[in-house]
Structures are given as structure tokens and as C-alpha cells.
XYZ file of N, CA and C in Angstrom:
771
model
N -12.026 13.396 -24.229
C -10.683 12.950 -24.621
C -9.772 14.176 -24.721
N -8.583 14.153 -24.565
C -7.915 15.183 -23.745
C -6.637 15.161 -25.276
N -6.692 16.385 -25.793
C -5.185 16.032 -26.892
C -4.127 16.759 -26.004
N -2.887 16.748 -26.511
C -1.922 16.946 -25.833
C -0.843 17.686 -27.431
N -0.792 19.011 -26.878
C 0.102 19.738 -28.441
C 1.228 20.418 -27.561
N 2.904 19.579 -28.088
C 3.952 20.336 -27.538
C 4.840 20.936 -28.923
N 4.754 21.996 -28.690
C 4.930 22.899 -30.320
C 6.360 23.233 -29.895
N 7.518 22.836 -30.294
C 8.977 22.952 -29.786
C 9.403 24.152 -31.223
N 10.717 24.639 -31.381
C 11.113 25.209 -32.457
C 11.532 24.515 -33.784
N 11.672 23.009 -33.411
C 11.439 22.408 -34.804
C 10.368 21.361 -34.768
N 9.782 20.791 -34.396
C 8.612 20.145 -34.598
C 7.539 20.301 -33.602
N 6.449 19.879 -33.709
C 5.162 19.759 -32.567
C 4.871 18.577 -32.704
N 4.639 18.041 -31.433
C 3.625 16.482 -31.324
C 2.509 16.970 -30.849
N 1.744 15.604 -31.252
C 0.479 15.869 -30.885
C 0.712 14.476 -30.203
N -0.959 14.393 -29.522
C -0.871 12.732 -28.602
C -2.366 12.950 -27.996
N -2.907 12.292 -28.043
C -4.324 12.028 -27.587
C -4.321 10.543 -26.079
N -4.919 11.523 -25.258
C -4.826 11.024 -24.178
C -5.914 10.625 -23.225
N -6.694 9.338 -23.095
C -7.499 8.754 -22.840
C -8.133 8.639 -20.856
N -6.820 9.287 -20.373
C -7.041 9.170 -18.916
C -6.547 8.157 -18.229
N -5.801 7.171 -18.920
C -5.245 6.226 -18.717
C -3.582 5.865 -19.237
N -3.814 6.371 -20.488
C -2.263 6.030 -21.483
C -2.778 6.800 -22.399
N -1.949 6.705 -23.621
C -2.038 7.819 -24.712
C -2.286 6.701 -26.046
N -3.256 7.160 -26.799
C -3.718 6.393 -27.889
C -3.045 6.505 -29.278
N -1.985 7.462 -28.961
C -1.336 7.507 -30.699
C -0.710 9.128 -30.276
N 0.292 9.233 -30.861
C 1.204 10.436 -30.862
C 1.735 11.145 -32.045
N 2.148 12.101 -33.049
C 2.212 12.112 -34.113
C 3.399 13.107 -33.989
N 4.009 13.620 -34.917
C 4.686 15.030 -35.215
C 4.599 15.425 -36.267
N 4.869 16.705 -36.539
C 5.076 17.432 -37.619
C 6.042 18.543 -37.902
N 6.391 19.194 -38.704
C 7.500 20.370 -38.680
C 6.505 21.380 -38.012
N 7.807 22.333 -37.445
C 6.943 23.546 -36.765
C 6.660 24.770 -37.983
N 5.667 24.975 -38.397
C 5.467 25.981 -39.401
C 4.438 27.182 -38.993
N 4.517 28.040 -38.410
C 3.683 29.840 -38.162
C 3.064 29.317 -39.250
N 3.108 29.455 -40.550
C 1.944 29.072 -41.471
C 0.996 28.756 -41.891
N 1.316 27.417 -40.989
C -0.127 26.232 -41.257
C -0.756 26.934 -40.216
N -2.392 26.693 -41.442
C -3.558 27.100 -40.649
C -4.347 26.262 -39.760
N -4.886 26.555 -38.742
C -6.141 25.705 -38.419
C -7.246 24.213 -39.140
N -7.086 24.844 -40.494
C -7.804 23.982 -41.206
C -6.649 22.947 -41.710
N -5.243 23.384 -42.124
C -4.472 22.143 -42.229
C -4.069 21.207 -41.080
N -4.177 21.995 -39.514
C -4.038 20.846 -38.499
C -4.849 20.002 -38.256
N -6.389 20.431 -39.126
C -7.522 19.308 -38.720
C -7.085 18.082 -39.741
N -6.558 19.014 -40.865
C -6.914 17.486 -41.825
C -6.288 16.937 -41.349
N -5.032 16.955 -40.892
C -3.746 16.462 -40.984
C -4.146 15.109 -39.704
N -4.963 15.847 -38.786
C -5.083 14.951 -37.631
C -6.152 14.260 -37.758
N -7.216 14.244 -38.553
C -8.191 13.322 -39.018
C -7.807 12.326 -39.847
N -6.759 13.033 -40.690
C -6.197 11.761 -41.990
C -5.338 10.658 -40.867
N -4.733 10.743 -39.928
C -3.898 10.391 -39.036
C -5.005 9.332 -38.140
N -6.018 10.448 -37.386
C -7.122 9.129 -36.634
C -7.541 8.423 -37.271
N -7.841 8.399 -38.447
C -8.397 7.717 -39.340
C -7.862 6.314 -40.072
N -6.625 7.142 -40.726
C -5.496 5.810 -40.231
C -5.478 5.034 -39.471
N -5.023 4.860 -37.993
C -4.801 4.353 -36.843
C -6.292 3.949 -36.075
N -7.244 4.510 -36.747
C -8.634 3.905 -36.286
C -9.062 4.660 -34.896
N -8.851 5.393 -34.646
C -8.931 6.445 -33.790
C -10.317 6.983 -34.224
N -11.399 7.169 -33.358
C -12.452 7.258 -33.553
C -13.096 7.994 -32.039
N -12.640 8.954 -31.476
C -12.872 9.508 -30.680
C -13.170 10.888 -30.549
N -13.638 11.568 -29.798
C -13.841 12.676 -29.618
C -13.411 13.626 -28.765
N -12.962 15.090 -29.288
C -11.711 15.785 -28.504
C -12.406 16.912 -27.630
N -12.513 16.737 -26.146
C -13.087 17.962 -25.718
C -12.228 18.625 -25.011
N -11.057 18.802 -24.289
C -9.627 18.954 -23.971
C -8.447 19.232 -24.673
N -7.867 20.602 -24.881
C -6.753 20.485 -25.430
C -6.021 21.417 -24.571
N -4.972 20.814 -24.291
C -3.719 21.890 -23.710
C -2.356 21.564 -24.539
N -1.652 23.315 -24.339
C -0.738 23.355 -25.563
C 0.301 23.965 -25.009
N 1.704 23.475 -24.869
C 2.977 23.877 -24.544
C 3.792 24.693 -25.693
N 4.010 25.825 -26.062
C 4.620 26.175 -26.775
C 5.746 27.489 -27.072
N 7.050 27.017 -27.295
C 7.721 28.008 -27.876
C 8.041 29.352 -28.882
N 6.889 28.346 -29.417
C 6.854 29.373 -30.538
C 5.574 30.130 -30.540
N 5.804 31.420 -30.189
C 4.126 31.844 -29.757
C 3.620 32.324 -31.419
N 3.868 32.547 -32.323
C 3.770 32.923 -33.262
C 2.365 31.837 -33.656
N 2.458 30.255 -33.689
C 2.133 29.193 -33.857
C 0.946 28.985 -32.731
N 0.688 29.727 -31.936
C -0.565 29.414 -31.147
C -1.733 30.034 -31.727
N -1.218 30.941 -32.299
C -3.101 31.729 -32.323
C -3.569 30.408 -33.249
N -2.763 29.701 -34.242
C -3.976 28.552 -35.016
C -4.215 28.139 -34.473
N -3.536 27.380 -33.603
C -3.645 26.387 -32.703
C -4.712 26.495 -32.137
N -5.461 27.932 -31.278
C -6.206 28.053 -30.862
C -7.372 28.510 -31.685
N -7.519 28.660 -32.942
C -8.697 28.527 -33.834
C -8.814 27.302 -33.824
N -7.446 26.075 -34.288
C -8.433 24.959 -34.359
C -9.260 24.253 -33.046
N -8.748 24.444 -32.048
C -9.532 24.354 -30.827
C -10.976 24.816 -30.690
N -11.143 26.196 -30.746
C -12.279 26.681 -31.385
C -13.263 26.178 -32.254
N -12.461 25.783 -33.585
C -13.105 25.869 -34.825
C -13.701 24.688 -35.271
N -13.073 23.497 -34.311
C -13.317 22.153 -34.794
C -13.513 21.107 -33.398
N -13.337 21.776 -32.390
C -13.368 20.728 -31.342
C -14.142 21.825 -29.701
N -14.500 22.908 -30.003
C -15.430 23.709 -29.607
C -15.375 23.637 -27.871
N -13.488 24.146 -28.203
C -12.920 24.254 -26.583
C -12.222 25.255 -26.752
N -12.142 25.353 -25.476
C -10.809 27.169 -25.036
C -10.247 26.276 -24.669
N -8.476 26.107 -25.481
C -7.589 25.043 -25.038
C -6.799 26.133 -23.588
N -6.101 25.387 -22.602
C -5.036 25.534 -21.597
C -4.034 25.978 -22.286
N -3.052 27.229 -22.343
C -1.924 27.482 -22.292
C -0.731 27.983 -21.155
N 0.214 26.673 -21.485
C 0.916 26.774 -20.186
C 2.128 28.047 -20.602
N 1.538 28.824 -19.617
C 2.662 30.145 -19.068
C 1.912 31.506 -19.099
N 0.499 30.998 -19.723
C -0.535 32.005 -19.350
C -0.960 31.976 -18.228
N -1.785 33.273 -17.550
C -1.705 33.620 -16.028
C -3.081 32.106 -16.435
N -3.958 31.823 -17.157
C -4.830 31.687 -16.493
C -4.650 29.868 -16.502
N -4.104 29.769 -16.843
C -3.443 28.285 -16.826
C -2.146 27.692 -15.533
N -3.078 27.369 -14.471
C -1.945 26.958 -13.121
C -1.053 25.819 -13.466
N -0.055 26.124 -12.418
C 0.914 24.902 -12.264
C 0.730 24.704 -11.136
N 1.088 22.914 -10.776
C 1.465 22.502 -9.501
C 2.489 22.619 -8.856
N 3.419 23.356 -9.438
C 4.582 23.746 -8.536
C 5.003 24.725 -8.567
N 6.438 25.441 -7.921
C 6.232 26.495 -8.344
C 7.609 27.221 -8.967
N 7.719 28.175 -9.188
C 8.927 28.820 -10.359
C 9.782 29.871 -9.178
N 11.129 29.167 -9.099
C 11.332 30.310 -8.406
C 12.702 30.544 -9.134
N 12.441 31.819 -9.956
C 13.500 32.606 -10.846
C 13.420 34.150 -10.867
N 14.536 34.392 -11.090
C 14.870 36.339 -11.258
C 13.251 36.618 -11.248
N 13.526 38.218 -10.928
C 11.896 38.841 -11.175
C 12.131 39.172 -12.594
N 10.658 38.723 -13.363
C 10.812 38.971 -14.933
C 11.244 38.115 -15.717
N 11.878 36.821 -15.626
C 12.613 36.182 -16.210
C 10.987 34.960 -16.759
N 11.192 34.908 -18.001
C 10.557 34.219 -18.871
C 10.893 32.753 -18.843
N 10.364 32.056 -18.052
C 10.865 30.992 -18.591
C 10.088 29.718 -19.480
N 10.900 29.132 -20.492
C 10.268 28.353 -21.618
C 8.943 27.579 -21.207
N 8.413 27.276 -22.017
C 6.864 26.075 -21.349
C 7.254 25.072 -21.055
N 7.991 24.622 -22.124
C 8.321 23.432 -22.542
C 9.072 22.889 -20.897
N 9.845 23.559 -20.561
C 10.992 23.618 -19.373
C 10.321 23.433 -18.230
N 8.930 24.393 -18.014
C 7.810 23.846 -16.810
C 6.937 22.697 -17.454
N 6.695 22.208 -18.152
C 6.259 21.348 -18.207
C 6.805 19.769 -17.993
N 8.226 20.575 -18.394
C 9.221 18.913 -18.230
C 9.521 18.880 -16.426
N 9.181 20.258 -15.721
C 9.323 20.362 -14.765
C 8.182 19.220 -13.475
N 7.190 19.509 -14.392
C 6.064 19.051 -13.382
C 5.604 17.480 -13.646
N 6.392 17.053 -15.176
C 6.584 15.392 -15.500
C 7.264 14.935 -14.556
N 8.808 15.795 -14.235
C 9.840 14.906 -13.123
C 9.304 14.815 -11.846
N 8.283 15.515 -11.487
C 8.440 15.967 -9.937
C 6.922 15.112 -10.010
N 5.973 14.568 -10.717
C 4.861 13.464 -10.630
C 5.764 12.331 -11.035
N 6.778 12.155 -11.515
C 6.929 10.260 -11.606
C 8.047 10.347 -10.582
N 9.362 11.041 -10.285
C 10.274 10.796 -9.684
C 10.637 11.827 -8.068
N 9.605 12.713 -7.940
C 9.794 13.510 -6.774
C 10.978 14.887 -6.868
N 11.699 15.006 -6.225
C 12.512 16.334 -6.319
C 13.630 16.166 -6.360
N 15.006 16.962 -6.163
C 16.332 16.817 -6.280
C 16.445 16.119 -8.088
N 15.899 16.646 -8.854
C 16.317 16.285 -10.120
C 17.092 17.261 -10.961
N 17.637 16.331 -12.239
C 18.416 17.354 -13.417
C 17.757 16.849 -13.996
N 17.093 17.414 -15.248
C 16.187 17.115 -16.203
C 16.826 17.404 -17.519
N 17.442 16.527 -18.223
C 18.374 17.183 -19.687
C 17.269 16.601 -20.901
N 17.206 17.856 -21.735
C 15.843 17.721 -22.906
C 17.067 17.765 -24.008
N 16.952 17.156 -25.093
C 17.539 16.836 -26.191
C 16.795 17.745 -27.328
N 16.627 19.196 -27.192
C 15.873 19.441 -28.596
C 16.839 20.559 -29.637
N 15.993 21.487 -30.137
C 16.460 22.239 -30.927
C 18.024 23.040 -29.909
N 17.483 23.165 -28.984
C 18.718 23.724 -27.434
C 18.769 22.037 -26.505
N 20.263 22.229 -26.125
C 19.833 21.214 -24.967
C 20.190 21.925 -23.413
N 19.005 21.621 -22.983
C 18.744 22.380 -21.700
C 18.690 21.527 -20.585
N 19.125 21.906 -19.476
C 19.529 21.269 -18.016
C 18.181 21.799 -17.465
N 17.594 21.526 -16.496
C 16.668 22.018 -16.218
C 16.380 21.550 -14.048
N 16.847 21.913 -12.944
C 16.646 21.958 -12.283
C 15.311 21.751 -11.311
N 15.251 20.508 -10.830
C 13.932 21.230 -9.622
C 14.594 20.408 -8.300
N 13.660 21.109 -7.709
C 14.375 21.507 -6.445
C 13.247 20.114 -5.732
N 13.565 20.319 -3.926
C 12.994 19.020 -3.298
C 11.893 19.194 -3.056
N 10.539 20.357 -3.087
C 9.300 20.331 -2.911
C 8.727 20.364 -4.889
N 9.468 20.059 -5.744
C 9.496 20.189 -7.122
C 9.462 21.129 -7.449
N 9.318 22.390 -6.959
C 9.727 23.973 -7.622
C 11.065 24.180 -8.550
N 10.625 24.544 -10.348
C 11.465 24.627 -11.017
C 12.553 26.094 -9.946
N 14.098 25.960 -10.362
C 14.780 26.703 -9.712
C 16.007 27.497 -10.871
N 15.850 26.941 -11.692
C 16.753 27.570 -13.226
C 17.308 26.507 -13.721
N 18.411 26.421 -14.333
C 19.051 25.441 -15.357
C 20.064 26.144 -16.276
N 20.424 25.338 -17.270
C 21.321 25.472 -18.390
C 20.958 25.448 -19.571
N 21.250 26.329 -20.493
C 20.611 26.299 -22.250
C 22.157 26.030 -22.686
N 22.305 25.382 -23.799
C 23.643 24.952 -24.178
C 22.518 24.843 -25.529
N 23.501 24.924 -26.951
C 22.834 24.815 -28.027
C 23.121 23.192 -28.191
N 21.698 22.990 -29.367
C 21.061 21.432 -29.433
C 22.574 21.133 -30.243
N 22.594 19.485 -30.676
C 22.895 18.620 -30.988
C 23.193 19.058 -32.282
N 21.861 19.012 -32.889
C 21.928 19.042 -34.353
C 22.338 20.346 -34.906
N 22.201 22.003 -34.130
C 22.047 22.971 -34.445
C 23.663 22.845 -34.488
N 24.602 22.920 -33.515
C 25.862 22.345 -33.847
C 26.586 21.905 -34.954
N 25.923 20.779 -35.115
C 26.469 20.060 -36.389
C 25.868 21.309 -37.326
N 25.101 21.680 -37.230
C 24.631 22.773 -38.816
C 25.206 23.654 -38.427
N 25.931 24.491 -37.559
C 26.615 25.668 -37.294
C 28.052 25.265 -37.781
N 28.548 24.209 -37.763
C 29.453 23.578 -37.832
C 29.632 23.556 -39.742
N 28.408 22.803 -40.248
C 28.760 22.986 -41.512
C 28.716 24.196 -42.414
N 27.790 25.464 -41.776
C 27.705 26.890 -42.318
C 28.894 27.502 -41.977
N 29.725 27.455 -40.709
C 31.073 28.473 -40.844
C 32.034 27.550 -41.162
N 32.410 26.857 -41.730
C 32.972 25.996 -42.295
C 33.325 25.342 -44.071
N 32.926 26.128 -44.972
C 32.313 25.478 -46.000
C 32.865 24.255 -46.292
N 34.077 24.026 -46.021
C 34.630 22.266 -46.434
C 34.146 21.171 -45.375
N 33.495 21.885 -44.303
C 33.003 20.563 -43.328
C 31.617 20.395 -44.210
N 31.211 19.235 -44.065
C 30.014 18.781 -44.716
C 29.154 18.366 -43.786
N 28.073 18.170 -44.196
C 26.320 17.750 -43.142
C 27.245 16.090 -42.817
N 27.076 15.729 -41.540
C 27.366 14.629 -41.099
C 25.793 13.921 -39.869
N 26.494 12.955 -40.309
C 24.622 12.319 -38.941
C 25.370 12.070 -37.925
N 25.178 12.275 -36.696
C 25.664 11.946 -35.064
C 25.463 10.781 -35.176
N 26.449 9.852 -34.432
C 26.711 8.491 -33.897
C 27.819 8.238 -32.911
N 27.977 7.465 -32.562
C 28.646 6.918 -31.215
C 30.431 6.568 -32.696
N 31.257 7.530 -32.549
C 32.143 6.879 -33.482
C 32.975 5.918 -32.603
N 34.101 4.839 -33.690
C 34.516 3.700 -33.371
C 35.825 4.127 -32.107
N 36.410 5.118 -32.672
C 37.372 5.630 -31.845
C 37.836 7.092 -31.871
N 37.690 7.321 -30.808
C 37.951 9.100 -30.375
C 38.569 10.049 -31.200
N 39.689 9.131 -31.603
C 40.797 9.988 -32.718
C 40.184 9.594 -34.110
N 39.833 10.456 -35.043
C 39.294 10.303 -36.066
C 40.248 10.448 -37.348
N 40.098 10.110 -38.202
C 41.110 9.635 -39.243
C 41.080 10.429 -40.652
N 39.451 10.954 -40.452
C 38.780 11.534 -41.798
C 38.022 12.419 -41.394
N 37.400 13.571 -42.134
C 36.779 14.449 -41.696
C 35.448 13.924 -40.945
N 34.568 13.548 -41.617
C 33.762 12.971 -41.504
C 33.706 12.432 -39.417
N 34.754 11.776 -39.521
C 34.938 10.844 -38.088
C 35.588 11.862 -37.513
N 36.215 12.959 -37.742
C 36.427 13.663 -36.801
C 35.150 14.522 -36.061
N 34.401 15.095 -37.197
C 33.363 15.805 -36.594
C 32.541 15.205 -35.914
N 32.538 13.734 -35.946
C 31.289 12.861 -35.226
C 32.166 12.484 -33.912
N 33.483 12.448 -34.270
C 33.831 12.250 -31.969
C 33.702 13.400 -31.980
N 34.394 14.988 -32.420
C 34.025 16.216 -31.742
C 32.893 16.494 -31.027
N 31.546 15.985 -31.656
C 30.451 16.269 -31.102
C 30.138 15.261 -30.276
N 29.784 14.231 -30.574
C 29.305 13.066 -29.649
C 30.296 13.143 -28.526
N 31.755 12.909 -28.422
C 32.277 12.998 -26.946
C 32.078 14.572 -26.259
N 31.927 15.558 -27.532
C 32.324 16.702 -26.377
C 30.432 16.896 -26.047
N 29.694 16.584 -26.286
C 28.566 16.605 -25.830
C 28.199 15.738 -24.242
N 28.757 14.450 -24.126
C 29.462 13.326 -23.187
C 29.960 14.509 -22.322
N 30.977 15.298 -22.487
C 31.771 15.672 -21.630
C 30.979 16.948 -20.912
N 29.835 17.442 -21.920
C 28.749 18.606 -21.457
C 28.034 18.180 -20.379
N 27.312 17.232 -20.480
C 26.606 15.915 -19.895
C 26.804 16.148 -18.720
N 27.841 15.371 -18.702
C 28.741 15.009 -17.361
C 29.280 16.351 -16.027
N 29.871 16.355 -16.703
C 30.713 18.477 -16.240
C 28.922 18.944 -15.736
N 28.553 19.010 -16.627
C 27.018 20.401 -16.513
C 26.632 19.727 -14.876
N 26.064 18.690 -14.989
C 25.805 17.683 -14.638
C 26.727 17.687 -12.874
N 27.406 17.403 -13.053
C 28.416 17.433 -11.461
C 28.394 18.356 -10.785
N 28.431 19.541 -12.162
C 28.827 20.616 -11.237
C 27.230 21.646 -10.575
N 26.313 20.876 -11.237
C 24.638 20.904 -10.184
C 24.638 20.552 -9.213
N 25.238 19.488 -8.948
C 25.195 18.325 -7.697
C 26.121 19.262 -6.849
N 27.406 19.934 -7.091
C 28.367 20.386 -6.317
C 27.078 21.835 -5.969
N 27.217 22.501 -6.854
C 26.433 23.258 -6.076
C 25.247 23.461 -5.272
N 24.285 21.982 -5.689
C 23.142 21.888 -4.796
C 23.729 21.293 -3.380
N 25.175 20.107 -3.114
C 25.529 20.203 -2.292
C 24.320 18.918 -1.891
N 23.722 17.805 -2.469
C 23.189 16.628 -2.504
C 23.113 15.698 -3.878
N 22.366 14.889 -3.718
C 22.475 13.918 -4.480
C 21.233 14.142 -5.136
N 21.437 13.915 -6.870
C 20.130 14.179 -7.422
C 19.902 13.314 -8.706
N 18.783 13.017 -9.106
C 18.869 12.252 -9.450
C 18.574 12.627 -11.272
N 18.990 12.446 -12.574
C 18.941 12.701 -14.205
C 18.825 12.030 -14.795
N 17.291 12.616 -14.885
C 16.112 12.213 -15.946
C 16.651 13.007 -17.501
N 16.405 12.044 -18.364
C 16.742 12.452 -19.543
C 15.339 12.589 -20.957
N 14.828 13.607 -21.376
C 14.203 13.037 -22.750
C 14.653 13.788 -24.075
N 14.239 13.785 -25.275
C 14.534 14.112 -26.155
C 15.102 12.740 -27.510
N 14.674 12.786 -28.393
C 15.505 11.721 -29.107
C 16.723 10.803 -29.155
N 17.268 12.009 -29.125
C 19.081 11.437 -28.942
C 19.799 11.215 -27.520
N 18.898 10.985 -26.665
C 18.898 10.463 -24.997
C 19.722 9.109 -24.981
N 19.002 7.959 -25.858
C 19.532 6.924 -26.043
C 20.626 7.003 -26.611
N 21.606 7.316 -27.610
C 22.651 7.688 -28.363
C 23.766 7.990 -27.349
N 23.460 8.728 -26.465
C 24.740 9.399 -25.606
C 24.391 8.372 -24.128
N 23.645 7.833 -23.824
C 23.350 6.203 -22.883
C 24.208 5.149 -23.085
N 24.370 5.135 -24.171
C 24.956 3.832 -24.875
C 26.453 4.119 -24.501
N 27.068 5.477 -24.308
C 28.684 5.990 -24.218
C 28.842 5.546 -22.691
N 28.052 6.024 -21.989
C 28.740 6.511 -20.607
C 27.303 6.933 -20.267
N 27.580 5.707 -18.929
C 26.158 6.074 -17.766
C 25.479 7.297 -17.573
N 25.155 8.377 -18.358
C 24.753 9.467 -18.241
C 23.993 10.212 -17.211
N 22.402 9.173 -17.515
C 20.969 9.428 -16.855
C 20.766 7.918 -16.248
N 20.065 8.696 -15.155
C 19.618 7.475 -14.294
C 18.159 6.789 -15.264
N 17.841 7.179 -16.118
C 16.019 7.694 -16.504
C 15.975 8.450 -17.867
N 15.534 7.284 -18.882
C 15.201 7.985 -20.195
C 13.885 7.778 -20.279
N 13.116 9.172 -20.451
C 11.619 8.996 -20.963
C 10.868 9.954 -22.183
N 10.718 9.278 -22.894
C 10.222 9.583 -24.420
C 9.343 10.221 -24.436
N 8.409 10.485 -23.230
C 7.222 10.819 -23.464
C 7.071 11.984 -22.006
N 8.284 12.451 -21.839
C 7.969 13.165 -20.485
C 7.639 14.467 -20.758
N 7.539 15.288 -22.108
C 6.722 16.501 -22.026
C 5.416 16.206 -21.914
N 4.794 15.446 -22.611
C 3.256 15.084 -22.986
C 2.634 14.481 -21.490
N 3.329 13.947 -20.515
C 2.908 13.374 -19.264
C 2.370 14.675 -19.077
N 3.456 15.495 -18.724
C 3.512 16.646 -17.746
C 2.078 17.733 -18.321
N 2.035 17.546 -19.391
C 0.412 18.406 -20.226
C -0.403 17.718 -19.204
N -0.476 16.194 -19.386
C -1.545 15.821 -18.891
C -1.720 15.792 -17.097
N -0.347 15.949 -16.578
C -0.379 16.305 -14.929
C -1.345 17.706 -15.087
N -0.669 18.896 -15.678
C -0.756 20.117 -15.542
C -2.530 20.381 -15.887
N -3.250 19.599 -16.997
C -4.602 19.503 -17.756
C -5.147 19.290 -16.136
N -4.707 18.052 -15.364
C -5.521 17.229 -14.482
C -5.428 18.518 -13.502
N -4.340 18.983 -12.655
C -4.449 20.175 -12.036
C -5.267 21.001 -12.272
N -5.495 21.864 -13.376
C -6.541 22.809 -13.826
C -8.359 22.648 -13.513
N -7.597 21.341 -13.859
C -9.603 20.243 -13.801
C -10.096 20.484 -12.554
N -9.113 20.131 -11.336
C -9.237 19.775 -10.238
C -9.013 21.353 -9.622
N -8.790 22.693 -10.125
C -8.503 23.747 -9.139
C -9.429 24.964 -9.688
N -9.967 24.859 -10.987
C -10.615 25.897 -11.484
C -12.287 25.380 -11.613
């Protein structure tokens, strides 16, 4: 049984993956802290719950935060008595391929969402991730990631927004009633929600102008649905398109090493 750990800068999922579909998915905050021994409990109290009664010999792990792997890879070790896959290490392949600056680092998370689009939908894609950053993410027509856009997340916004600000206050994103806002509150929620719409869109066109074809935007991240509901955005919302792409990238490895 194959787990699946995408460790982002504010939370990690986990997801256990059967070879078929995925049996249960979880999250947690991202904490350098937690040890090895708190990710077991945490994920036993969880199978246990949900009746999950299986056994883990597979783990591959996407992560940003490298700080947060070495547990990761004790508990692999320590409790499930595997050398997990890390994607962006030499010794961990991809099926496609990266073609960026010489030297240029690019995120896991970003090849991994890379090699989800290019197994369900083929090439000529924009891939927009909804997380802590929201990132555009490019692949090209044989699926080779080719670069993209980092634009800061959603929420980091709204909190940048209420720290240089002290009279703006913490507000929750929503679709407001009308553009022109009346109160603070409704102003900061069209500021963001349309001018995010207008990021979308713009980022978005002006890929297509420069790829000079037609492509097609896949969307995941939480707040995918939220900005759907405004204006036709994405052709393609999928909830679960980092954790696919573990398990494309797991199946590759299986099949080449």
C-alpha cells in the first residue's frame, strides 16, 4: 500500500493509495517540529478511526519545506521499514522533463502538479495551484514542465493586507454581492476576489499569447471553486491533482529502477 505525503508551506496531506483510488486523505499544519513518532500516532489514531487496516510499504513525499523531511523520512524508516521516494532528488525520476534556466530550482510540488496534468489531460496546459503562493505552472505539448508564474497566495494577501494596515481587519474571501463596496469589510473582499479574477484571466491570456496556441486550465487548490463560480476561469477543477501525480511519479520509479 503506497502513502502519498504532499508537505506544502502551510499544511501536508497525507492519502493512502490502494492502486486503484485512494482510501482516505488527511491534513495537518506544516510544523519542522513534529517528530516521527507524532506522525505515526497521528496516522494510526486516523486509520483507526476510518477503519483503515492496512499496511504501508511505499511512501513518496513532495515537499517544500525541506526542513520537514528528515522526519518524514525516520518515520518511513522507523515504522513502515521503507526508503521513501523524494521528488527533486537525483535519485527519484520523472516522466517528463524540466526544461528551465541552468540551476534554477524548481518547487516539487510544481513537478508534481506537472506530471498529474500531462497523465489525465496531455500537453498545452496552464496549471493554477491555489496554495500558500498561487502559481501558474506551464507544460508544454510532449508534457515537459517549461516555467510559470508565482504570484502570492490568496490568503497571504489578505494577511499582508491586515499587518500593513492596522485598521484593516482579518476578513474571510467570498464572492462579494457587488464590486463597489460600501464598508470596509466589502471593500477588501471585492479588492481581492475580483482582482485575483482579473490575475486569473490576464496571467492566463497572456500564456496563450505567448505560446501562440490553445491551451487548456486545469485548476487545484481549495479556493478553485470560489473564483469558478465568478467567471469561467478553468476548464478543470481537481482536488486531488498533487496526490495523483505522487502516485504517476511512485508508478514510474516502480517500473524504471
Amino acid at each position: 500500500m503506497l502513502l502519498t505525503i504532499d508537505c506544502g508551506n502551510t499544511n501536508t496531506g497525507f492519502a493512502i493509495w490502494d492502486g486503484t483510488s485512494f482510501l482516505a486523505s488527511w491534513r495537518c499544519a506544516t510544523q519542522h517540529q513534529r517528530t516521527a513518532d507524532e506522525y505515526y500516532v497521528w496516522l494510526q489514531t486516523l486509520m483507526h478511526l476510518h477503519r483503515i487496516d492496512v499496511t504501508i510499504t511505499d511512501v513518496i513525499i513532495s515537499s517544500t519545506v525541506p526542513r520537514v523531511v528528515l522526519n518524514l523520512r525516520v518515520l518511513c524508516d522507523r515504522y513502515f521499514d521503507t526508503r521513501p521516494y523524494v521528488v527533486g532528488k537525483p535519485d527519484t525520476l520523472l516522466p517528463v522533463d524540466v526544461r528551465v534556466d541552468a540551476g534554477t530550482q524548481v518547487g516539487p510540488d510544481r513537478l508534481v502538479n506537472t506530471v498529474a496534468g500531462w497523465d489525465r489531460h496531455g500537453g498545452d496546459l496552464i496549471l493554477v495551484d491555489f496554495g500558500t503562493a498561487t502559481t501558474f505552472d506551464v507544460v508544454d505539448t510532449d508534457g515537459a514542465y517549461i516555467g510559470g508564474v508565482i504570484a502570492p497566495g490568496v490568503n497571504l494577501s489578505l494577511e499582508a493586507l491586515h499587518m500593513a494596515a492596522a485598521a484593516l481587519p482579518h476578513v474571510d474571501i467570498t464572492q462579494p454581492q457587488r464590486v463597489i463596496g460600501t464598508n470596509t469589510v466589502a471593500c477588501m473582499q471585492s479588492g481581492i476576489f475580483w482582482g485575483y479574477v482579473g490575475l486569473i484571466k490576464e496571467t492566463s491570456a497572456r500564456i496563450r499569447a505567448e505560446r501562440g496556441r490553445a491551451m487548456k486550465t486545469v485548476a487545484t487548490g481549495g479556493l478553485a471553486p470560489l473564483f469558478q463560480q465568478a467567471e469561467d476561469l478553468f476548464d478543470s477543477y481537481e482536488e486531488d491533482l498533487t496526490m495523483h501525480g505522487l502516485t504517476v511519479i511512485h508508478r514510474f520509479n516502480k517500473e524504471n529502477t
